PDB file of C-alpha atoms and ligand atoms in Angstrom:
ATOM      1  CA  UNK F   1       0.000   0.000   0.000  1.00 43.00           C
ATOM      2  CA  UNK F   2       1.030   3.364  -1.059  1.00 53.00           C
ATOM      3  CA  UNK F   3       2.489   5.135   2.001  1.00 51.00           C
ATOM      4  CA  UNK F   4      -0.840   7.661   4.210  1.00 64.00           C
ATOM      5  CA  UNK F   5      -3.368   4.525   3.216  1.00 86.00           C
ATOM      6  CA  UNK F   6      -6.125   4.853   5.819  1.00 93.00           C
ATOM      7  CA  UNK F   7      -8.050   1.683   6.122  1.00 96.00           C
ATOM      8  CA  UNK F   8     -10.813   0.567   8.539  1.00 97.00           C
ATOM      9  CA  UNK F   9     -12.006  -2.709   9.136  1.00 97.00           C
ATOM     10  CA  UNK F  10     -15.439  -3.036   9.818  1.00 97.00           C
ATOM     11  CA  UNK F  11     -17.135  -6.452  10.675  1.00 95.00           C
ATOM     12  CA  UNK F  12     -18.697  -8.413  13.926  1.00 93.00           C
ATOM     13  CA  UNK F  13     -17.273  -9.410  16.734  1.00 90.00           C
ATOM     14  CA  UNK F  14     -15.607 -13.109  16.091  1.00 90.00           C
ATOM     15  CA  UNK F  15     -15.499 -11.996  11.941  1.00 93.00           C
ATOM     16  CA  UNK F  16     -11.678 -12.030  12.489  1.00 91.00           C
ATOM     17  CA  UNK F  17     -11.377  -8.143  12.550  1.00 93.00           C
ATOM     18  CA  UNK F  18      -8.602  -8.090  14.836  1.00 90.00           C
ATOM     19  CA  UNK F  19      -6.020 -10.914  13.568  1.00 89.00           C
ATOM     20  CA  UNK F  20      -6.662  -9.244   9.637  1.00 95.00           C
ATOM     21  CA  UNK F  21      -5.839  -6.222  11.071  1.00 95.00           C
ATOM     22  CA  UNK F  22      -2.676  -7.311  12.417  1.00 92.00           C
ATOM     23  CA  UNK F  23      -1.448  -9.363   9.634  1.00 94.00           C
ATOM     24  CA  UNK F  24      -2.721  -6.198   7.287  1.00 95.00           C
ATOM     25  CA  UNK F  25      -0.405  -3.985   9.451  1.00 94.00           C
ATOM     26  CA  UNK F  26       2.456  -6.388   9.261  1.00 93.00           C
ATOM     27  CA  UNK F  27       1.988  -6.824   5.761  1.00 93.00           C
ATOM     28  CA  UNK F  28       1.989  -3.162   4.669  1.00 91.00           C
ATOM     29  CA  UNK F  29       4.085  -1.570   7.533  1.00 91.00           C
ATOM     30  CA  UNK F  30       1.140   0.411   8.698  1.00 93.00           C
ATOM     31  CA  UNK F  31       0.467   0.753  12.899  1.00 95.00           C
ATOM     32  CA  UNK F  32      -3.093  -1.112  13.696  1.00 95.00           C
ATOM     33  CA  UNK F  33      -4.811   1.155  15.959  1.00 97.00           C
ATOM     34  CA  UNK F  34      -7.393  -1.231  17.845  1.00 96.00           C
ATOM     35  CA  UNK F  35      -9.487   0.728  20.457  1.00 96.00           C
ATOM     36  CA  UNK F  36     -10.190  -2.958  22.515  1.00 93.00           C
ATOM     37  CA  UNK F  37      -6.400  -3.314  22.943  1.00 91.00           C
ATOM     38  CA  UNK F  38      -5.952   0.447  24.011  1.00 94.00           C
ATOM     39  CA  UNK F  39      -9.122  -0.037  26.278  1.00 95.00           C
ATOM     40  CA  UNK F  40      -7.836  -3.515  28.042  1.00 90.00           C
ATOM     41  CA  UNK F  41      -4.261  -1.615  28.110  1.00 92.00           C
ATOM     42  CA  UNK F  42      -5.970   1.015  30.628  1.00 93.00           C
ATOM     43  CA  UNK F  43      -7.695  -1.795  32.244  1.00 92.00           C
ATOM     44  CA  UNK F  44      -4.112  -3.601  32.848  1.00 90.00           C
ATOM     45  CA  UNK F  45      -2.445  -0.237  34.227  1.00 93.00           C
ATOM     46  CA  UNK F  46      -5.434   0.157  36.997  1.00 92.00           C
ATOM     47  CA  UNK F  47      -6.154   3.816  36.397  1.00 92.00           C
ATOM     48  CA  UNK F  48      -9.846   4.989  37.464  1.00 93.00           C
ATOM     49  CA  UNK F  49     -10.845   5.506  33.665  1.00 93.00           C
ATOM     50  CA  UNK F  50      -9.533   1.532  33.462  1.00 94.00           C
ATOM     51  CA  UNK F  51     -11.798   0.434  35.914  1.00 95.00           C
ATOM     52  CA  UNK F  52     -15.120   2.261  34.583  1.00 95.00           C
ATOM     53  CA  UNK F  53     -14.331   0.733  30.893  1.00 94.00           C
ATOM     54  CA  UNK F  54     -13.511  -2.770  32.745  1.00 94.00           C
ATOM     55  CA  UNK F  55     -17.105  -2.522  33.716  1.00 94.00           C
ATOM     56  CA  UNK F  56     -18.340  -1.549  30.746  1.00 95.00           C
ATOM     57  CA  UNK F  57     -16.641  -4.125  28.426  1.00 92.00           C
ATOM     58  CA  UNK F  58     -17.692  -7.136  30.638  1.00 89.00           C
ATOM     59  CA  UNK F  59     -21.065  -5.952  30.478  1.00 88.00           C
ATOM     60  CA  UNK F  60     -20.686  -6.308  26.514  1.00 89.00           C
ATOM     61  CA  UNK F  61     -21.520  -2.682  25.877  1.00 93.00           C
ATOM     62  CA  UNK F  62     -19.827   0.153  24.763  1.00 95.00           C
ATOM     63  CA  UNK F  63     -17.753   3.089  26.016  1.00 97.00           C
ATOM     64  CA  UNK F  64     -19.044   6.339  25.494  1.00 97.00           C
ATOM     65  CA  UNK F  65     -18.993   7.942  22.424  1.00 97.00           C
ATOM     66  CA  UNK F  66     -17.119  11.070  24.054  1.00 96.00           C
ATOM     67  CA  UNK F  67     -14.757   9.047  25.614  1.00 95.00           C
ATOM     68  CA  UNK F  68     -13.699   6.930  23.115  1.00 97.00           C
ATOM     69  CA  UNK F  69     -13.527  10.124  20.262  1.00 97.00           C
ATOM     70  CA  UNK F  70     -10.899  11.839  22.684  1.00 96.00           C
ATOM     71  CA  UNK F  71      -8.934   8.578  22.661  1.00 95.00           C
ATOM     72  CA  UNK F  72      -8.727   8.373  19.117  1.00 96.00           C
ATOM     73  CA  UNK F  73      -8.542  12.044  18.694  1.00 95.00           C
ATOM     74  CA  UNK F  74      -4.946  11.820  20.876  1.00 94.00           C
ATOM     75  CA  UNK F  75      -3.852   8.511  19.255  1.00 95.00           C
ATOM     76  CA  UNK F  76      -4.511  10.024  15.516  1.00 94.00           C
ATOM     77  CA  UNK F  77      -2.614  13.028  16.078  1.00 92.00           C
ATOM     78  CA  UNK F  78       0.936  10.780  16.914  1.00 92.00           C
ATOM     79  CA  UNK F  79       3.115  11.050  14.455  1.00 89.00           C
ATOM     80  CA  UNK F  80       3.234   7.444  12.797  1.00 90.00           C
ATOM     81  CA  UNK F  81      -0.151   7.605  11.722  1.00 89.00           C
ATOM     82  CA  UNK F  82       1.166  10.372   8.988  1.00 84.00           C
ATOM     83  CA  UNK F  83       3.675   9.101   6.982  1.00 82.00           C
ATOM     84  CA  UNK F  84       2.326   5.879   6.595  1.00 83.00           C
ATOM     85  CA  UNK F  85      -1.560   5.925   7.448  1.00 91.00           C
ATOM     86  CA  UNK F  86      -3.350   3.246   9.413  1.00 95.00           C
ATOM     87  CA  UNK F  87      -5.558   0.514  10.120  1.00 97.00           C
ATOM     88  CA  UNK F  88      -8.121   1.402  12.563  1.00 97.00           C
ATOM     89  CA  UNK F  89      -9.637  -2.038  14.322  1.00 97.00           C
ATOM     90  CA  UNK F  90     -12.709  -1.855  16.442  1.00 96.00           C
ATOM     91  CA  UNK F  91     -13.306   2.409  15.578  1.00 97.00           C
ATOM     92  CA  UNK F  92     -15.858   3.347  14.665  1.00 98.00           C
ATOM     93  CA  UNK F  93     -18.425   1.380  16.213  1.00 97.00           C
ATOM     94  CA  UNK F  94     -21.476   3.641  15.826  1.00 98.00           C
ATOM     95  CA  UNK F  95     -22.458   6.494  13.181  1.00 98.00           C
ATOM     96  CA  UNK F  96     -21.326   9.124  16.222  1.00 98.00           C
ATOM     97  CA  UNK F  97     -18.078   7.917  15.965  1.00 98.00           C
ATOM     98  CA  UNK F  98     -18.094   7.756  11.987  1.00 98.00           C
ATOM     99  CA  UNK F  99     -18.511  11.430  12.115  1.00 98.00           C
ATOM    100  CA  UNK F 100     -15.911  12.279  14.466  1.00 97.00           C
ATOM    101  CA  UNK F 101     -13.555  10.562  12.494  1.00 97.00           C
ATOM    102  CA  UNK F 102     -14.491  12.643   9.826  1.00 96.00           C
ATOM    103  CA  UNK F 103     -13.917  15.577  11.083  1.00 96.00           C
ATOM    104  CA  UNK F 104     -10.442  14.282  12.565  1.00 94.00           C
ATOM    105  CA  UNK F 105      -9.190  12.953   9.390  1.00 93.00           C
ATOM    106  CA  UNK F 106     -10.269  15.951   7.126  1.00 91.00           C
ATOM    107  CA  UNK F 107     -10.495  17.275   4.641  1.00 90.00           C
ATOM    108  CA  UNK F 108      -8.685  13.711   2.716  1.00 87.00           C
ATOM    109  CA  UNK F 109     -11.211  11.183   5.224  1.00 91.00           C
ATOM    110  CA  UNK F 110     -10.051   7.547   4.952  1.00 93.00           C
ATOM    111  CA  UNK F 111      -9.312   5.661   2.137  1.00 92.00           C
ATOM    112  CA  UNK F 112     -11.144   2.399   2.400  1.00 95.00           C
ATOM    113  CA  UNK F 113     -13.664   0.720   4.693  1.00 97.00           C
ATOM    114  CA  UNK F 114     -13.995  -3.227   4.489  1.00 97.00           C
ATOM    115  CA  UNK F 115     -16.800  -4.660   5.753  1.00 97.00           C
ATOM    116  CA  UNK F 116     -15.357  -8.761   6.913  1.00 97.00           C
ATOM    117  CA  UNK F 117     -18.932  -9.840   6.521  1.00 96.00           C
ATOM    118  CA  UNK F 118     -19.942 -13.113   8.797  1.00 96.00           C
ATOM    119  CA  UNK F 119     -23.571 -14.700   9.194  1.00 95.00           C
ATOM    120  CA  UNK F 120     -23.939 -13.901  12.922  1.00 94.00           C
ATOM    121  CA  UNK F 121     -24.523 -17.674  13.941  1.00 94.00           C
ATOM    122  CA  UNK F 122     -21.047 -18.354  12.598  1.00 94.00           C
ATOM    123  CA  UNK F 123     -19.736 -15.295  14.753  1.00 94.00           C
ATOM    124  CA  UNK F 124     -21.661 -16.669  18.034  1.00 93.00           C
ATOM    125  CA  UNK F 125     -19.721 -19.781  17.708  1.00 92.00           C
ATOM    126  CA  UNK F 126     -15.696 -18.402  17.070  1.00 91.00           C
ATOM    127  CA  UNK F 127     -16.447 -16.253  20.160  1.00 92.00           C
ATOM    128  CA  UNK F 128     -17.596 -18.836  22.175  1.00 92.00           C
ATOM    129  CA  UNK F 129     -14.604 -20.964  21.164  1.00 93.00           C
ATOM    130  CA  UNK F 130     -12.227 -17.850  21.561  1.00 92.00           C
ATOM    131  CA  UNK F 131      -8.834 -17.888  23.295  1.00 94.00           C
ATOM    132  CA  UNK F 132      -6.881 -15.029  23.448  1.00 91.00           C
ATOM    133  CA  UNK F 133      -2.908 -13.885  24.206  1.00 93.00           C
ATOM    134  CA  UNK F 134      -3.151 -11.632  27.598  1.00 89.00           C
ATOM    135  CA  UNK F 135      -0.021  -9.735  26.407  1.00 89.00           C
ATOM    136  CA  UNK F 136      -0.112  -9.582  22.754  1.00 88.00           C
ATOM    137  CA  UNK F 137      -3.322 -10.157  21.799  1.00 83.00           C
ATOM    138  CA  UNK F 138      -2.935 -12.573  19.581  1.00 87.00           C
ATOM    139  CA  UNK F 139      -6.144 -14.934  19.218  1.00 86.00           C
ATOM    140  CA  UNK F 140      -6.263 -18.457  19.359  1.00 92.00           C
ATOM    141  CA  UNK F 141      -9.546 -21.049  19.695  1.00 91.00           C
ATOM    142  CA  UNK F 142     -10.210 -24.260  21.344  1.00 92.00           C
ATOM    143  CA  UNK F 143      -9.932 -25.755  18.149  1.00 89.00           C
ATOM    144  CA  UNK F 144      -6.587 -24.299  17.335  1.00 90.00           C
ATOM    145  CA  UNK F 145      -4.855 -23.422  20.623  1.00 95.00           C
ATOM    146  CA  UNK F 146      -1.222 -22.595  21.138  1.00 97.00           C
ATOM    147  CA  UNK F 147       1.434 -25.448  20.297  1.00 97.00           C
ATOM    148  CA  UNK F 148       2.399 -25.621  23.802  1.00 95.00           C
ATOM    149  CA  UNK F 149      -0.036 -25.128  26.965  1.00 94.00           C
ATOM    150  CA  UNK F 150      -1.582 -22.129  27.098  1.00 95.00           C
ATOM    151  CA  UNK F 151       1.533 -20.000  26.462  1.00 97.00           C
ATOM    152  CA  UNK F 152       1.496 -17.623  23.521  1.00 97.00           C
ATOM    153  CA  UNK F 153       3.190 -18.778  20.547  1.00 97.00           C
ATOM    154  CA  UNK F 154       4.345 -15.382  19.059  1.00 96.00           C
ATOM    155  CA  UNK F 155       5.393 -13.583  22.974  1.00 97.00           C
ATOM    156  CA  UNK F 156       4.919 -16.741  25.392  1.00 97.00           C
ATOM    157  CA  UNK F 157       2.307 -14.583  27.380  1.00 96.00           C
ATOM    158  CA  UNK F 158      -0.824 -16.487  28.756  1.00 97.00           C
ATOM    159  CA  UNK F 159      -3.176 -17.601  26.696  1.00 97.00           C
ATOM    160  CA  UNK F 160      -6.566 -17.000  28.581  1.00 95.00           C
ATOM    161  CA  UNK F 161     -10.536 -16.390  27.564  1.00 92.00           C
ATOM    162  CA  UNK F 162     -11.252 -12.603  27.279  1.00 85.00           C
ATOM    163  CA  UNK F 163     -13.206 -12.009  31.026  1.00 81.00           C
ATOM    164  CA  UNK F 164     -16.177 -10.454  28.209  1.00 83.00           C
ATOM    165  CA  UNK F 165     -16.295 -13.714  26.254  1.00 86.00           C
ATOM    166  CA  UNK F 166     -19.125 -14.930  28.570  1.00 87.00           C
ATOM    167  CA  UNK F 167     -22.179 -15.810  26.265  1.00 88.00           C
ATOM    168  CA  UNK F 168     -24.608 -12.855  28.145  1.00 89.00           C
ATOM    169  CA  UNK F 169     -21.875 -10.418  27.142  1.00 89.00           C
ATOM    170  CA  UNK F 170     -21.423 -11.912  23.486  1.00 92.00           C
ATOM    171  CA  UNK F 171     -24.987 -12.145  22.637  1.00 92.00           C
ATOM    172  CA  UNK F 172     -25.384  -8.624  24.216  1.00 92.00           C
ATOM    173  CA  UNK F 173     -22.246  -7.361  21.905  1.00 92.00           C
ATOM    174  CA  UNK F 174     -23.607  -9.013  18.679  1.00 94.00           C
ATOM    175  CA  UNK F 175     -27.072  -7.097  19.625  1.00 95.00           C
ATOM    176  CA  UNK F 176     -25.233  -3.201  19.625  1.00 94.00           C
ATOM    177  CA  UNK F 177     -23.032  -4.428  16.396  1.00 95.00           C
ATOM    178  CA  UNK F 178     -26.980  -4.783  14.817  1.00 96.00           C
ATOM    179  CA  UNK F 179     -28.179  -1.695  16.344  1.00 97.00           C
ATOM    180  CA  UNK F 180     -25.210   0.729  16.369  1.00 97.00           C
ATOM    181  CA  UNK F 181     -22.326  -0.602  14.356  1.00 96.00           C
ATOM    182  CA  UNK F 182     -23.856  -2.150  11.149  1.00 97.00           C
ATOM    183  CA  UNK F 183     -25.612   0.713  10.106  1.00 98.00           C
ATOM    184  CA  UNK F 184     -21.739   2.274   9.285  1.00 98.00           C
ATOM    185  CA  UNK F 185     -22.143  -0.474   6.165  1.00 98.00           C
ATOM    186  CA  UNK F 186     -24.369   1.910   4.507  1.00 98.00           C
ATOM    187  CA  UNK F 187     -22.486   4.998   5.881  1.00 98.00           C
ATOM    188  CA  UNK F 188     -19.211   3.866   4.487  1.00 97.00           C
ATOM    189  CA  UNK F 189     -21.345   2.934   1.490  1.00 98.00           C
ATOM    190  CA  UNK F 190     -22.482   6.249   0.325  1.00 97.00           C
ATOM    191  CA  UNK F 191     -19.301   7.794   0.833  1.00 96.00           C
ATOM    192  CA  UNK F 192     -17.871   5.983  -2.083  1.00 95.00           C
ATOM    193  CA  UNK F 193     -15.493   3.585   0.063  1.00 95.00           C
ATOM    194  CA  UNK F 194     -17.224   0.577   1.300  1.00 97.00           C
ATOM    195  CA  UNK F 195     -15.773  -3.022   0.237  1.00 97.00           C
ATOM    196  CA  UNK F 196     -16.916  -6.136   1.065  1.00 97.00           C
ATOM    197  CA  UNK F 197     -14.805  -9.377   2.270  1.00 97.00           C
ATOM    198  CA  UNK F 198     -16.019 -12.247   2.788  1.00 97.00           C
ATOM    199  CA  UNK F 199     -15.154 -13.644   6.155  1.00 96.00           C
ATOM    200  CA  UNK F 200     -15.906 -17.495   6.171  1.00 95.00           C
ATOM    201  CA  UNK F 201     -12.706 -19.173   5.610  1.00 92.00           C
ATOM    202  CA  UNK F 202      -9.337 -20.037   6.963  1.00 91.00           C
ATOM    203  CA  UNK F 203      -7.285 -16.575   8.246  1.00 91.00           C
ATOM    204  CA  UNK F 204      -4.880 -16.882   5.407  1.00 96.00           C
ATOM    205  CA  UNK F 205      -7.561 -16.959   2.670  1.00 97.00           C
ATOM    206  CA  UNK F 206      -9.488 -14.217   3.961  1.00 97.00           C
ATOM    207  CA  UNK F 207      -5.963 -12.488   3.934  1.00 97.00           C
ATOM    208  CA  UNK F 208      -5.592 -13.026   0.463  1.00 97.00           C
ATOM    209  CA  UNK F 209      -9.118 -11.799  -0.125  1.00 97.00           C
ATOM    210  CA  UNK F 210      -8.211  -8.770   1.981  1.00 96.00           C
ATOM    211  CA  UNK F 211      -4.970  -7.666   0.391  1.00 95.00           C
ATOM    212  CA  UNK F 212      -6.015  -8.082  -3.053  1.00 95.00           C
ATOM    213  CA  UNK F 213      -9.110  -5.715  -2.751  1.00 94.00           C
ATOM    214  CA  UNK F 214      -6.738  -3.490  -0.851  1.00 92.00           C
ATOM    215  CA  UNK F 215      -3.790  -4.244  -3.924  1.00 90.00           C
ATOM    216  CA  UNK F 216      -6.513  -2.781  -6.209  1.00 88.00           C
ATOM    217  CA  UNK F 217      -7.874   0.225  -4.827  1.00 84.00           C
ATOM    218  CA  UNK F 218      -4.372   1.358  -4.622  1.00 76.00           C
ATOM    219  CA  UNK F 219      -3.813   0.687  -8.752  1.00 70.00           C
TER     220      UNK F 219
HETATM  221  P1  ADP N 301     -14.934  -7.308  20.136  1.00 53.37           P
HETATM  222  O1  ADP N 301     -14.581  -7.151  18.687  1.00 53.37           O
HETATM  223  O2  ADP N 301     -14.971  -8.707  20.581  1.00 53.37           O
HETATM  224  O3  ADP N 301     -16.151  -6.550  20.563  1.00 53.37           O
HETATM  225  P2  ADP N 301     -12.896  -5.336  20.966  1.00 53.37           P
HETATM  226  O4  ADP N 301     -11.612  -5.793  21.501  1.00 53.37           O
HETATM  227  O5  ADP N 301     -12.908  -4.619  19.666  1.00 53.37           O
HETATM  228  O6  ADP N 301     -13.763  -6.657  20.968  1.00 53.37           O
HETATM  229  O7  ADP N 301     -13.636  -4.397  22.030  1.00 53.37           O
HETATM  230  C1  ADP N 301     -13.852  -4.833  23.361  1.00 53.37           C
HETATM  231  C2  ADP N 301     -14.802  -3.895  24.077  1.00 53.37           C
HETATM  232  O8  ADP N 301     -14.225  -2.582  24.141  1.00 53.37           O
HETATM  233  C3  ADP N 301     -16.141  -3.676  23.376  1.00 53.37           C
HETATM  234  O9  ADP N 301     -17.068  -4.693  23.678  1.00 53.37           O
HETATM  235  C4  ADP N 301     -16.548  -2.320  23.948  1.00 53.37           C
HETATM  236  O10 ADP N 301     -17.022  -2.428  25.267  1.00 53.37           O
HETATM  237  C5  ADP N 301     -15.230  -1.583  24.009  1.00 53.37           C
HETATM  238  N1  ADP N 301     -14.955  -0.816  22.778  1.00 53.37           N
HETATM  239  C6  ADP N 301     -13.959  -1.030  21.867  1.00 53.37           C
HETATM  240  N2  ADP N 301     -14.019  -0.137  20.855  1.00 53.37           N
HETATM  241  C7  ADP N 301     -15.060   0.672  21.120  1.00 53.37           C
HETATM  242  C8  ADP N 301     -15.647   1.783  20.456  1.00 53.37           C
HETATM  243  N3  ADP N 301     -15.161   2.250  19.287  1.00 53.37           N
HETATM  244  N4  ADP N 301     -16.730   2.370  21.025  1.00 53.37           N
HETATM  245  C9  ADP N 301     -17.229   1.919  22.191  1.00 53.37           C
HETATM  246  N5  ADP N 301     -16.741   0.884  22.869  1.00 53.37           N
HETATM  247  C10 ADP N 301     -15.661   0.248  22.354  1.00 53.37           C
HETATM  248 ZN1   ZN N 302       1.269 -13.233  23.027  1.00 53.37          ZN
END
């Protein structure tokens, strides 16, 4: 990708959002920018704010609009989000947020949204599955856990289930994606930068799906 690309990767929880977006950012040299991870960060370090959005996130619903706008709005304004752009994971999650991030990425707006579309059913069941690195992040499943234990293959962290995978807090997280997140499909849509990826699939061929639609845009 050409260096500035500004990509964000839309899609329901369990749709694989979060691993694309790291092997996207690996693949292009471009930082990820995932509001969960900068969330469960502030949750790790103990500060008040931490402990509000710990509540919050078990709970399955989201942070305040407010809140999570001034996050971004500091984390967009570091410098390695010019030269080379970025991948924003998990932002934005409602039309609120959409427009924010238009205003804060004005007057060029981001490049390309992709929309990893997964039948919900098929979501329900990855997250219930879901294992996940407590340093890195890196996700694993029952079905494919790390090689050895439950230490991380890629930073030997602990390999745990996220304390909001409990099936009250998924099914309430797959409800707000209908309500407040899905409707950015259309938003994205009418702006002229909307793609669609299909997210069934192993990782590596919705990777190839995912860089060659983003090979494209950039020809
Ligand atoms: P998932 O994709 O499984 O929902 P994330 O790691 O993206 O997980 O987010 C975890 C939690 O962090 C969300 O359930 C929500 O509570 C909060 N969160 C993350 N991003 C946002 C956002 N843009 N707006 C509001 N809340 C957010
Ligand atoms: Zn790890």
């Amino acid at each position: 990708m050409n260096p500035g690309a500004r990509l964000v990767l839309l899609g329901r929880q369990g749709s694989g959002k979060g691993t694309q977006c790291t092997r996207l950012s690996r693949h292009y040299v471009v930082p990820h920018i995932s509001t969960g991870d900068i969330l469960r960060a502030a949750v790790r370090d103990g500060t008040e704010f931490g402990r509000r959005a710990r509540e919050i996130m078990d709970a399955g619903n989201l942070v305040p609009d407010d809140v999570m706008v001034g996050i971004m709005d500091e984390r967009l304004d570091r410098d390695d989000t010019r030269g080379r752009g970025f991948i924003l994971d998990g932002f934005p999650r409602t039309v609120a947020q959409a427009e924010a991030l238009e205003r804060m990425t004005a007057p060029r707006g981001i490049d390309v949204a992709i929309n990893l579309d997964l039948p919900r059913e098929v979501a329900l069941a990855r997250l219930i599955a879901r294992l996940i690195c407590a340093d890195c992040g890196t996700n694993y499943s029952t079905a494919d856990p790390p090689k050895y234990g439950m230490t991380c293959d890629v930073c030997g962290g602990d390999v745990v289930h996220r304390d909001d995978d409990t099936e009250a807090a998924i099914v309430r997280r797959l409800d707000l994606y209908e309500e407040e997140t899905a409707p950015l499909i259309a938003y994205f849509d009418e702006r002229g930068v909307l793609e669609t990826v299909d997210a069934m699939g192993t990782p590596d061929a919705v990777s190839e799906r995912l860089t060659s639609i983003i090979d494209k845009r950039r020809n």
